XYZ file of C-alpha atoms in Angstrom:
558
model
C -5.280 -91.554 9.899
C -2.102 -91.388 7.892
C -1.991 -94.109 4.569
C 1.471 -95.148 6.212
C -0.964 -96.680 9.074
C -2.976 -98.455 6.404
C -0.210 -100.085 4.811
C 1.616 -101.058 7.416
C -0.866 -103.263 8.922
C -2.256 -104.601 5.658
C 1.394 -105.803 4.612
C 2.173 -107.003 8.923
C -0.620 -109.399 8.805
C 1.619 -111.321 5.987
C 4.094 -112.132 8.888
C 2.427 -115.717 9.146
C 3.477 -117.838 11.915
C -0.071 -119.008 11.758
C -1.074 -119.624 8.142
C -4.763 -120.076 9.042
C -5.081 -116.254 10.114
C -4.065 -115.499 6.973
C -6.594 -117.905 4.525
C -9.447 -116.306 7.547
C -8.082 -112.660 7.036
C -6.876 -112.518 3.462
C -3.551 -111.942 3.702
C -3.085 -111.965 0.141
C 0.381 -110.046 -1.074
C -0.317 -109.407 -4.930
C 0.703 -106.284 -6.589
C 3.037 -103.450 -6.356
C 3.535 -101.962 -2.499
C 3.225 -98.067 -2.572
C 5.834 -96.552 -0.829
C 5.000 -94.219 2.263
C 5.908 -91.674 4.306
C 8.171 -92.380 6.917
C 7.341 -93.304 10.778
C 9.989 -91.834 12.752
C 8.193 -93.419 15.970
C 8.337 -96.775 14.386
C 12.448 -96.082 12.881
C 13.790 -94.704 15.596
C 12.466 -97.913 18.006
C 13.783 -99.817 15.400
C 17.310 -98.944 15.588
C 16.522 -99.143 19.293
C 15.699 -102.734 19.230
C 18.349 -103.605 16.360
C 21.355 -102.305 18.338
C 19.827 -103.960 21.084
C 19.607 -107.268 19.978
C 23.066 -107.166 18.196
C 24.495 -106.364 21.520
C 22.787 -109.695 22.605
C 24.610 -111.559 19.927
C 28.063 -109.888 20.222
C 27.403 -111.558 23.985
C 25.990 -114.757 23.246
C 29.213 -115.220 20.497
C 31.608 -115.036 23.114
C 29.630 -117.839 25.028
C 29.619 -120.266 22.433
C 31.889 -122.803 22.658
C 30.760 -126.202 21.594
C 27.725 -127.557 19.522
C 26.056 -128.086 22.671
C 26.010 -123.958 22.875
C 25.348 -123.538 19.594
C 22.341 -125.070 19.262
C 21.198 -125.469 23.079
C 22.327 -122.751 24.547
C 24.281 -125.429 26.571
C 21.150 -126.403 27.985
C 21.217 -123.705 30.461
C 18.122 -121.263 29.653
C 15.642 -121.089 32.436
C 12.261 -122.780 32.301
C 10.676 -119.096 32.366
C 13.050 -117.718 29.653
C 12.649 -120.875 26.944
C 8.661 -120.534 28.174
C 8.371 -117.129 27.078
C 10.631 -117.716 24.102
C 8.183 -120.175 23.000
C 5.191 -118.086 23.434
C 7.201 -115.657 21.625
C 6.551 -117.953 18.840
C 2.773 -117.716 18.356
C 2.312 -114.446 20.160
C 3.279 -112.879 16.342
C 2.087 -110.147 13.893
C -0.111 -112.403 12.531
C -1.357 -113.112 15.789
C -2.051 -109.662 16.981
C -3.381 -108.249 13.353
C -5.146 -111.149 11.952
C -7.469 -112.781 14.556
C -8.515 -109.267 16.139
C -9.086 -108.733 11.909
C -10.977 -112.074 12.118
C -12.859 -111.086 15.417
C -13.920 -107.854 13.813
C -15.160 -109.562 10.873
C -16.776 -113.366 12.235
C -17.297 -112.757 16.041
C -17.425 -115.930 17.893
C -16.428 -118.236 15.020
C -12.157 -116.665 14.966
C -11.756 -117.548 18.657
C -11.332 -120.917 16.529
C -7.871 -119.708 16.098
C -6.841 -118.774 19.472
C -8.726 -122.116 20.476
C -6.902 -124.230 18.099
C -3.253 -123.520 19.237
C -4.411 -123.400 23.198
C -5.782 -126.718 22.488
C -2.073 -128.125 21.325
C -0.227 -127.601 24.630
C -1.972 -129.879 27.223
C -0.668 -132.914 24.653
C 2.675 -130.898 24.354
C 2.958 -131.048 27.848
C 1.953 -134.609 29.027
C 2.840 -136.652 25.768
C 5.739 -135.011 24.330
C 8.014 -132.501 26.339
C 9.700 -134.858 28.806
C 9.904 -137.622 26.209
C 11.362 -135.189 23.810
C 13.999 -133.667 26.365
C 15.396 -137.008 27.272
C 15.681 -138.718 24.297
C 16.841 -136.205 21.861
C 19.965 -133.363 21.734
C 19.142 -130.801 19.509
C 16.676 -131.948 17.478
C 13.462 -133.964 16.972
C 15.216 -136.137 14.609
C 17.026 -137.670 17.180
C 14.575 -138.769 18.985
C 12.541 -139.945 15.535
C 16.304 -142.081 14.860
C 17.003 -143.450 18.515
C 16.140 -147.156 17.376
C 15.276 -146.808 13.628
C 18.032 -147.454 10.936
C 19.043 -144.100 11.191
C 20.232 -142.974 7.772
C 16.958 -143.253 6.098
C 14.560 -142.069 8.933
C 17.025 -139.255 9.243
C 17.486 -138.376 5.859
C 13.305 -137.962 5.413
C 12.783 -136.161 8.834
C 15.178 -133.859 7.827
C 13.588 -133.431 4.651
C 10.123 -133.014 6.204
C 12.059 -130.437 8.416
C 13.617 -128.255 5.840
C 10.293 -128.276 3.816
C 8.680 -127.097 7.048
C 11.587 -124.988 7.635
C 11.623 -122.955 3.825
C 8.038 -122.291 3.091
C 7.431 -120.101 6.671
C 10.375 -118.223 5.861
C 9.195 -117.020 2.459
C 6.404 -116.233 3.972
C 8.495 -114.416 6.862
C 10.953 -112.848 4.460
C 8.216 -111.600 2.014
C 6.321 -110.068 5.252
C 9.733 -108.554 6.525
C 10.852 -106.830 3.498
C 7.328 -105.046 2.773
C 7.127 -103.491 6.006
C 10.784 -102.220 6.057
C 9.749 -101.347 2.445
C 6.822 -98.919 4.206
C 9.278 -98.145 7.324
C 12.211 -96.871 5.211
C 10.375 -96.168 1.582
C 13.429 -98.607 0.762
C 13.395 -100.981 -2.103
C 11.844 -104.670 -1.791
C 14.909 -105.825 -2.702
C 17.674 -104.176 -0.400
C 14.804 -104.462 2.451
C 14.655 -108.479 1.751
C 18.628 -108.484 1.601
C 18.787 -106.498 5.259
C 16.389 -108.726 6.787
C 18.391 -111.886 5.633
C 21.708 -110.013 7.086
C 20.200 -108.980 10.795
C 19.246 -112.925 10.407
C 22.649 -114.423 9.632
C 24.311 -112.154 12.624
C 21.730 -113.448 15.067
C 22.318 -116.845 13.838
C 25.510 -117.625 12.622
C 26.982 -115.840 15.589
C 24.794 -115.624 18.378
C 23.474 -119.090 18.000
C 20.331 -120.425 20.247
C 21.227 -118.315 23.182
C 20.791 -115.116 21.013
C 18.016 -116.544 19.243
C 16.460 -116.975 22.668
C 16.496 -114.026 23.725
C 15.378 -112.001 20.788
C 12.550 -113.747 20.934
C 11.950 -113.572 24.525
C 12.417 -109.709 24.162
C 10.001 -109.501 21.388
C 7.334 -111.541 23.904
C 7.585 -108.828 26.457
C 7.300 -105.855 24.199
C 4.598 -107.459 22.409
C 2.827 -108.409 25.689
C 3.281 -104.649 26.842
C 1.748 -102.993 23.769
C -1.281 -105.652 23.807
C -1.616 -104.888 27.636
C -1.901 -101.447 27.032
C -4.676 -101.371 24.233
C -6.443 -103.773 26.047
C -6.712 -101.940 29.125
C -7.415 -98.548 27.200
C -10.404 -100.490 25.825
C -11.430 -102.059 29.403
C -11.197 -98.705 31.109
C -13.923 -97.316 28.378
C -15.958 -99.768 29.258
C -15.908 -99.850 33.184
C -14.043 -102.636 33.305
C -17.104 -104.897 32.418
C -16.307 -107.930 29.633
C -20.266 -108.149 29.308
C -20.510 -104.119 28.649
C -18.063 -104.720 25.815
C -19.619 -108.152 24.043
C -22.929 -106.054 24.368
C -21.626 -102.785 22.719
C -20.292 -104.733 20.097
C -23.136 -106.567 19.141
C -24.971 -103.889 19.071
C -22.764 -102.089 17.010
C -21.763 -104.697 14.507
C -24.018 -105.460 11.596
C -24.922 -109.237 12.294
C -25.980 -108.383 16.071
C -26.846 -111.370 17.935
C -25.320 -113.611 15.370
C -21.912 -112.214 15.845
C -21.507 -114.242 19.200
C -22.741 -117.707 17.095
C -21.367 -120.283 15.211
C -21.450 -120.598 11.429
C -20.512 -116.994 10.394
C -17.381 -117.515 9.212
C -17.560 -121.525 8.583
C -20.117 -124.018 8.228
C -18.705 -127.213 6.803
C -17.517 -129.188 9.433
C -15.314 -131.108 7.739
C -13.150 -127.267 6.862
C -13.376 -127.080 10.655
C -11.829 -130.426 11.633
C -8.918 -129.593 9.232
C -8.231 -126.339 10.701
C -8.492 -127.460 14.214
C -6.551 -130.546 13.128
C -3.948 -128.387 10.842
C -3.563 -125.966 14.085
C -3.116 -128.087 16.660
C -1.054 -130.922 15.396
C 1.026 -129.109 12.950
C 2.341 -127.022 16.280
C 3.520 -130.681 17.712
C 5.569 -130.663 14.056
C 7.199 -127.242 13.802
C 11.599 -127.869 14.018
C 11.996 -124.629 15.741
C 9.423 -125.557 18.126
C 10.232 -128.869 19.074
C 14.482 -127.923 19.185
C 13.121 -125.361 22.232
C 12.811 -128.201 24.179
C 16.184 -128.656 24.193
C 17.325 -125.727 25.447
C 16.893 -126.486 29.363
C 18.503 -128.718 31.433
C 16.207 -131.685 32.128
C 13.014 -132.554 31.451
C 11.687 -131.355 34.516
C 12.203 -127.968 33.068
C 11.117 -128.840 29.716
C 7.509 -129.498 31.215
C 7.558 -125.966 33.348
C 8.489 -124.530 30.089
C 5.451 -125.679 28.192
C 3.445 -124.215 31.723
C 5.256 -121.060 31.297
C 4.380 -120.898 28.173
C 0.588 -121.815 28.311
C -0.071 -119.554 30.220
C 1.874 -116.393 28.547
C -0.312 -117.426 25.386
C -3.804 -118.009 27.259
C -3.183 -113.891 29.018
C -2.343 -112.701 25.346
C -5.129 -114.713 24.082
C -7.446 -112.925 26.670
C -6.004 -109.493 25.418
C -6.898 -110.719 21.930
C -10.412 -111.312 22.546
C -10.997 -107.697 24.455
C -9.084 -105.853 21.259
C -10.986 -108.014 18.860
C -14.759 -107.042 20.172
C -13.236 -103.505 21.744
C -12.654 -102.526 18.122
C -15.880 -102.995 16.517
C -17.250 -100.300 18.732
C -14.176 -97.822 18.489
C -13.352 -98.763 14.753
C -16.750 -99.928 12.934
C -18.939 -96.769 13.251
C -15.519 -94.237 13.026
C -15.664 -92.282 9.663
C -11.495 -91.436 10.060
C -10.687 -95.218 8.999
C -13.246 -95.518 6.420
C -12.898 -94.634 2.967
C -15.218 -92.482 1.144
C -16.981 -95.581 -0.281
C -17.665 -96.890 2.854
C -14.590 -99.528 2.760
C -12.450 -99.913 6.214
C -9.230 -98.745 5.196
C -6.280 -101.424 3.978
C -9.147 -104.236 4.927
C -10.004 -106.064 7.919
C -6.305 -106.571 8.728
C -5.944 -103.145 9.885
C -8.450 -103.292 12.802
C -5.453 -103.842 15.484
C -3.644 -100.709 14.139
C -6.573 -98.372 13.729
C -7.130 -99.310 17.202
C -3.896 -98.745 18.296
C -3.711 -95.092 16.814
C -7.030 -94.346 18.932
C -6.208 -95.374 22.013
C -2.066 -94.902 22.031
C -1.499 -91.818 18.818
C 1.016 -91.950 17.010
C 3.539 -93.032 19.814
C 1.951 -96.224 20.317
C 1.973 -96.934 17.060
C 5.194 -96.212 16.161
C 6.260 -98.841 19.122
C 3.810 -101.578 17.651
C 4.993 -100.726 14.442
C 8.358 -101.775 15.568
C 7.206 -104.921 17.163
C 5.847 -105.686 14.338
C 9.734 -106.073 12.850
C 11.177 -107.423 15.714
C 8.317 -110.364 15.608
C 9.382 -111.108 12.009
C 13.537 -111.086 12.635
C 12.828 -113.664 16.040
C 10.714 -116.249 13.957
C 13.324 -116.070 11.061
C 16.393 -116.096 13.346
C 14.574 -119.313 14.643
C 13.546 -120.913 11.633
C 17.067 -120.546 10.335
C 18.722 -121.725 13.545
C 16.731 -125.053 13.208
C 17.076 -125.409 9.803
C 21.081 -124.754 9.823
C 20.749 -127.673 12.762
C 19.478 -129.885 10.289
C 21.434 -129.735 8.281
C 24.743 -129.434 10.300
C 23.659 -131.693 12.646
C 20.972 -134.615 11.230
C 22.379 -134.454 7.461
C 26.291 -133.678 7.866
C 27.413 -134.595 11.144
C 24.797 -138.127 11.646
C 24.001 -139.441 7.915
C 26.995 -137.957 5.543
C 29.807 -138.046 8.135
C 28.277 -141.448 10.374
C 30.578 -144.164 11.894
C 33.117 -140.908 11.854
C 34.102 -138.035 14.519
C 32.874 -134.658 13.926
C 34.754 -131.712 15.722
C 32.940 -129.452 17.441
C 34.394 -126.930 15.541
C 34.095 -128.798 12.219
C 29.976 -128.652 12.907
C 29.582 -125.378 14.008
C 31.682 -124.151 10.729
C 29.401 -126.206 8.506
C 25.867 -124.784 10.537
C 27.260 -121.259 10.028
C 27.770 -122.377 6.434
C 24.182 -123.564 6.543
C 22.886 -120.091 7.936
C 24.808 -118.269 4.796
C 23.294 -120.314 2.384
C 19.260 -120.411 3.775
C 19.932 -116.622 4.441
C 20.906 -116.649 0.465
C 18.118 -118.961 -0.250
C 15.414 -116.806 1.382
C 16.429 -113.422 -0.543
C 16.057 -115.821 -3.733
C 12.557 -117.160 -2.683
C 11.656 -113.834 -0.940
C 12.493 -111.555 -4.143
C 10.612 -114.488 -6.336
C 7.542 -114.874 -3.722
C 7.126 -110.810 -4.072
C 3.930 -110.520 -5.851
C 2.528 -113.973 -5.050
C -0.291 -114.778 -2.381
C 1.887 -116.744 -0.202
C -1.287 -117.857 2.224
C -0.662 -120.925 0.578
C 3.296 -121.664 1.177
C 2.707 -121.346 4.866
C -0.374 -123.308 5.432
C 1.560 -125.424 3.401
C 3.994 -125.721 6.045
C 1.806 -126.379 8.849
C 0.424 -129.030 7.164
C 3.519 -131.020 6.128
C 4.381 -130.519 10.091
C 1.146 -131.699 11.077
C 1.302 -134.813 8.023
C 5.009 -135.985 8.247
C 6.452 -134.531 11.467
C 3.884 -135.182 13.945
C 2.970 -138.808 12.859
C 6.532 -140.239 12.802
C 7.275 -138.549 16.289
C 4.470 -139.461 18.188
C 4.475 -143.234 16.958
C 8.641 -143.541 17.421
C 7.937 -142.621 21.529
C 5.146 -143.964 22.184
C 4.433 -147.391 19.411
C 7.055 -150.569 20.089
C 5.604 -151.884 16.428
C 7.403 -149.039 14.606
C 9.789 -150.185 11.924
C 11.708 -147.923 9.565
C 10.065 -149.276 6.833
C 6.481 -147.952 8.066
C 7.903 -144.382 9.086
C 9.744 -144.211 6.184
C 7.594 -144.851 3.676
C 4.627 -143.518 6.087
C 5.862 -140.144 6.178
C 6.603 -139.743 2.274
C 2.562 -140.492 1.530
C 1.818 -137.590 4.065
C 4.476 -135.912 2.533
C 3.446 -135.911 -1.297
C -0.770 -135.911 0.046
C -0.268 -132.842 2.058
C 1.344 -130.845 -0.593
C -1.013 -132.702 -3.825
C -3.995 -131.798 -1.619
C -2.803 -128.389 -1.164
C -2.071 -127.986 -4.625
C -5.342 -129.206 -5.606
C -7.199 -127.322 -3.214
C -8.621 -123.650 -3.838
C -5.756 -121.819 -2.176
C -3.733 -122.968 -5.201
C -5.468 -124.292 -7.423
C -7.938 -121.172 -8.012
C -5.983 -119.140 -6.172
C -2.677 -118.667 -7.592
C -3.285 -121.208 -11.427
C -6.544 -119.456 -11.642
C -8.933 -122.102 -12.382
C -12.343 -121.742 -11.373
C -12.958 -124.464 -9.165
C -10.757 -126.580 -6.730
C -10.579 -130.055 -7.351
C -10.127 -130.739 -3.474
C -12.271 -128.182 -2.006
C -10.610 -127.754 1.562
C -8.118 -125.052 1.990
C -6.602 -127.342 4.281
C -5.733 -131.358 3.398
C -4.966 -132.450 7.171
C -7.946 -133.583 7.454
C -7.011 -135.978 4.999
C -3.349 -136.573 5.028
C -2.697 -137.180 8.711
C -4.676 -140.009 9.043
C -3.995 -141.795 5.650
C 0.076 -140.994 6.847
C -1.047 -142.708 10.543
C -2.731 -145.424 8.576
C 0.145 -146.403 6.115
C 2.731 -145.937 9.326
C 0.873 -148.699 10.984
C 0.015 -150.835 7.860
C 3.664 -150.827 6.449
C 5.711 -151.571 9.957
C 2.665 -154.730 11.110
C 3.319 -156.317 8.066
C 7.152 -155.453 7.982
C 8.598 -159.018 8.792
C 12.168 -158.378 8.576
C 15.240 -159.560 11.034
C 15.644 -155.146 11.029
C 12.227 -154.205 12.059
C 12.406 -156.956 15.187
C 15.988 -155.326 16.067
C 13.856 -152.038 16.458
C 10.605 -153.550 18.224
C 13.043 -155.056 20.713
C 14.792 -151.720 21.407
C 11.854 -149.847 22.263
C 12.319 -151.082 25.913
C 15.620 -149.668 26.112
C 13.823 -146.040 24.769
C 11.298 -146.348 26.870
C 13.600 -146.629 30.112
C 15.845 -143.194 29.277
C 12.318 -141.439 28.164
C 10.977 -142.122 31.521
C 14.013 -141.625 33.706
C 16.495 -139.448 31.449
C 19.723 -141.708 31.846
C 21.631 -140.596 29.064
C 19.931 -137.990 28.534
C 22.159 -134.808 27.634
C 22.456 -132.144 30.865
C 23.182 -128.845 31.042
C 26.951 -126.900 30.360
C 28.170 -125.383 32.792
C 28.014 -121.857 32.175
């Protein structure tokens, strides 16, 4: 087992779409990265998938038109396509490497994570999606500002958006350049500064229809690989789920116990906030929720979210036979074990030393290369929905309101917007090097799941909403999602070093989405004001277009 295997999967599990895997699997990114031999597997799949995907954006670029392309796709991706897109989302590195680590290491207590996200799209799909499609264009923010004085509510969703938006692409950025670091033995810096270019060309060019389908690539090849080592691992077995939960407990150290609760956590308030921070900061995530957009009606919106289940419930499956397949083929097997007795690169690399068992070095190489292409689809949508933002929420409907905005005038100023967050990420990237960044994108979740979330829900579904309560509602779970944070060990012993937390929950959510619920509701029952009765009394006229979709944006025609 080559050190270049090690590495790689030690520094892929830092590609965090879900910040919990890393706080359960350590992803901690401190120190100096060694550089390694090169995979030529891995590079040459690489270019494959590069020239690939720029050949998708030179394509997509001659398609886009008008706003509506830019950051729809004109509205005209398929149910199936935008589905797998979004389950391109959460099917990531992370994904893959850190909950089979987690599985490895805690048995029955990780499926928590798969659990946690599953658990999200039911609500997704019956509360939000067709709401969501009808009442907004390109972003959540419009549907948070259909009846709300728009200027302010705009001005903090976007906010709450960016925030959101910047902290899971550090984390993205710092995870991209270390493993083209390993790939290329190139330096952090140049790696960080190619990343943020094969970004801006997906974005600033291709738009949401490249974006798309980069991502929906990425689902496919990631689906393939995971197919493969999961059947490898069934075949050994006989094809009998029972033969390989048996094998493994009686291979792993805590037996019986593995398939309990309790191994990993015990405090059931830590639990609530992860289950809380997993499945309700999903309902908060910008490049999520501007998906939804992306089809023509609502109608499709809702087979998306289907399409999409049920992607993520097969990978989920695959996760769970890798996860307890390992601890028989990895646990006992002196090659991946150091000579004092540590697994090599942690419990992070149990997907990859997998992988080289089952697959060689040709199978790795291709998951290697996944790996990459998982990190440059969550950026290139990150940066897509954070360029909308600002384009389209802060520019075109706050700065520029009352007045026309060309098509052409917005597109020039979201490209603008790519150029400067691709700027802005080699900044934070280069400056986030050597830091645990666990903390920056749990961070994230939790502002989604504190501020987003809240304010959405309540402006489709409460009449008694008033500015003043979302407003004001949203900056408390603002400021006591990130205090918490701050206060709490990730931070607080983590990275300043202190001994003890002063909040001792690596996640606040627990906390900080009800208190911003609470303070919503308390600020807009008592708000008396001739503005918040002009926006109880238009809640009839939202309700009728998020039930029926008049006015609701369709479909270009290409």
């Amino acid at each position: 087992m080559s050190r270049f295997t090690c590495s790689t999967l030690l520094t892929s599990v830092l590609l965090c779409l879900m910040p919990q895997v890393l706080l359960a699997a350590g992803g901690d990114i401190s120190g100096e990265v060694e550089k390694q031999p090169l995979n030529v597997n891995a590079i040459i799949m690489f270019f494959i998938f590069v020239l690939a995907t720029l050949g998708i954006t030179w394509w997509a670029a001659r398609k886009n038109k008008t706003r509506d392309d830019f950051y729809a796709a004109g509205g005209g991706i398929k149910p199936w396509q935008n589905g797998t897109a979004i389950a391109g989302d959460f099917m990531s590195a992370a994904t893959f490497l850190g909950i089979t680590g987690a599985l490895f290491a805690f048995g029955y207590d990780a499926t928590l994570l798969a659990v946690g996200v599953m658990a999200s799209w039911p609500v997704i799909l019956f509360l939000i999606a067709e709401r969501l499609r009808n009442l907004g264009s390109y972003t959540f923010v419009d549907v948070v500002s259909f009846r709300l004085n728009k200027k302010p509510i705009r001005t903090l969703s976007a906010i709450g958006s960016l925030s959101v938006v910047l902290f899971y692409l550090i984390a993205q950025m710092v995870g991209a350049g270390k493993l083209i670091q390993l790939l290329f033995g190139m330096e952090y810096v140049y790696a960080v500064v190619l990343v943020s270019f094969l970004m801006i060309m997906y974005v600033s060019f291709g738009g949401m229809l490249a974006t798309t389908w980069v991502q929906l690539i990425k689902a496919i090849l990631l689906l393939v690989g995971g197919t493969y080592i999961a059947f490898a691992v069934l075949a050994h077995f006989d094809f009998s789920l029972s033969a390989i939960f048996q094998s493994a407990i009686d291979t792993h150290p805590r037996g019986a116990d593995l398939m309990k609760p309790g191994i990993w956590m015990d405090n059931p308030i830590s639990i609530l906030s992860l289950g809380l921070t997993m499945m309700f900061g999903i309902m908060g995530l910008p490049h999520i929720l501007m998906r939804f957009f992306t089809v023509k009606d609502a109608k499709d919106a809702r087979k998306s979210v289907f399409y999409a289940t049920s992607i993520m419930g097969y990978f989920y499956i695959l996760i769970i036979i890798i996860g307890f397949g390992a601890i028989t083929f990895v646990m006992n097997n002196p090659d991946y074990y150091t000579p004092d007795g540590k697994l090599m690169g942690g419990g992070n690399m149990v997907a990859l030393h997998l992988t080289h068992i089952v697959g060689g070095n040709l199978v790795l190489g291709f998951m290697s290369a996944v790996a990459f292409a998982t990190i440059l689809a969550v950026v290139a949508g990150l940066t897509l929905a954070g360029a909308a933002t600002v384009a389209h929420d802060l520019y075109a409907k706050t700065f520029k309101a009352g007045q026309t905005v060309s098509n052409a005038e917005e597109i020039r100023v979201s490209r603008i917007s790519t150029f400067v967050l691709g700027a802005i990420s080699v900044v934070l990237g280069i400056a986030f090097e050597h830091q645990n960044i666990a903390f920056v994108a749990s961070l994230a979740m939790a502002i989604a799941a504190s501020v987003n979330f809240p304010i959405l829900i309540l402006a489709m579904y409460w009449k008694g909403l008033t500015t003043r309560g979302a407003v004001w509602g949203g900056v408390i779970g603002l400021v006591s999602s990130i205090g918490l944070m701050i206060l709490g060990p990730g931070v607080w012993v983590g990275v300043l070093g202190y001994e003890e937390a002063i909040f001792p929950h690596a996640y606040p959510t627990f906390y900080s989405m009800p208190l911003a619920f609470i303070m919503i509701w308390l600020l807009s029952v008592t708000d008396r004001s001739a503005q918040a009765a002009k926006e109880k009394a238009l809640f009839d006229v939202q309700l009728v277009r998020s039930e029926t979709g008049i006015g609701a944006s369709g479909a270009s025609d290409h």
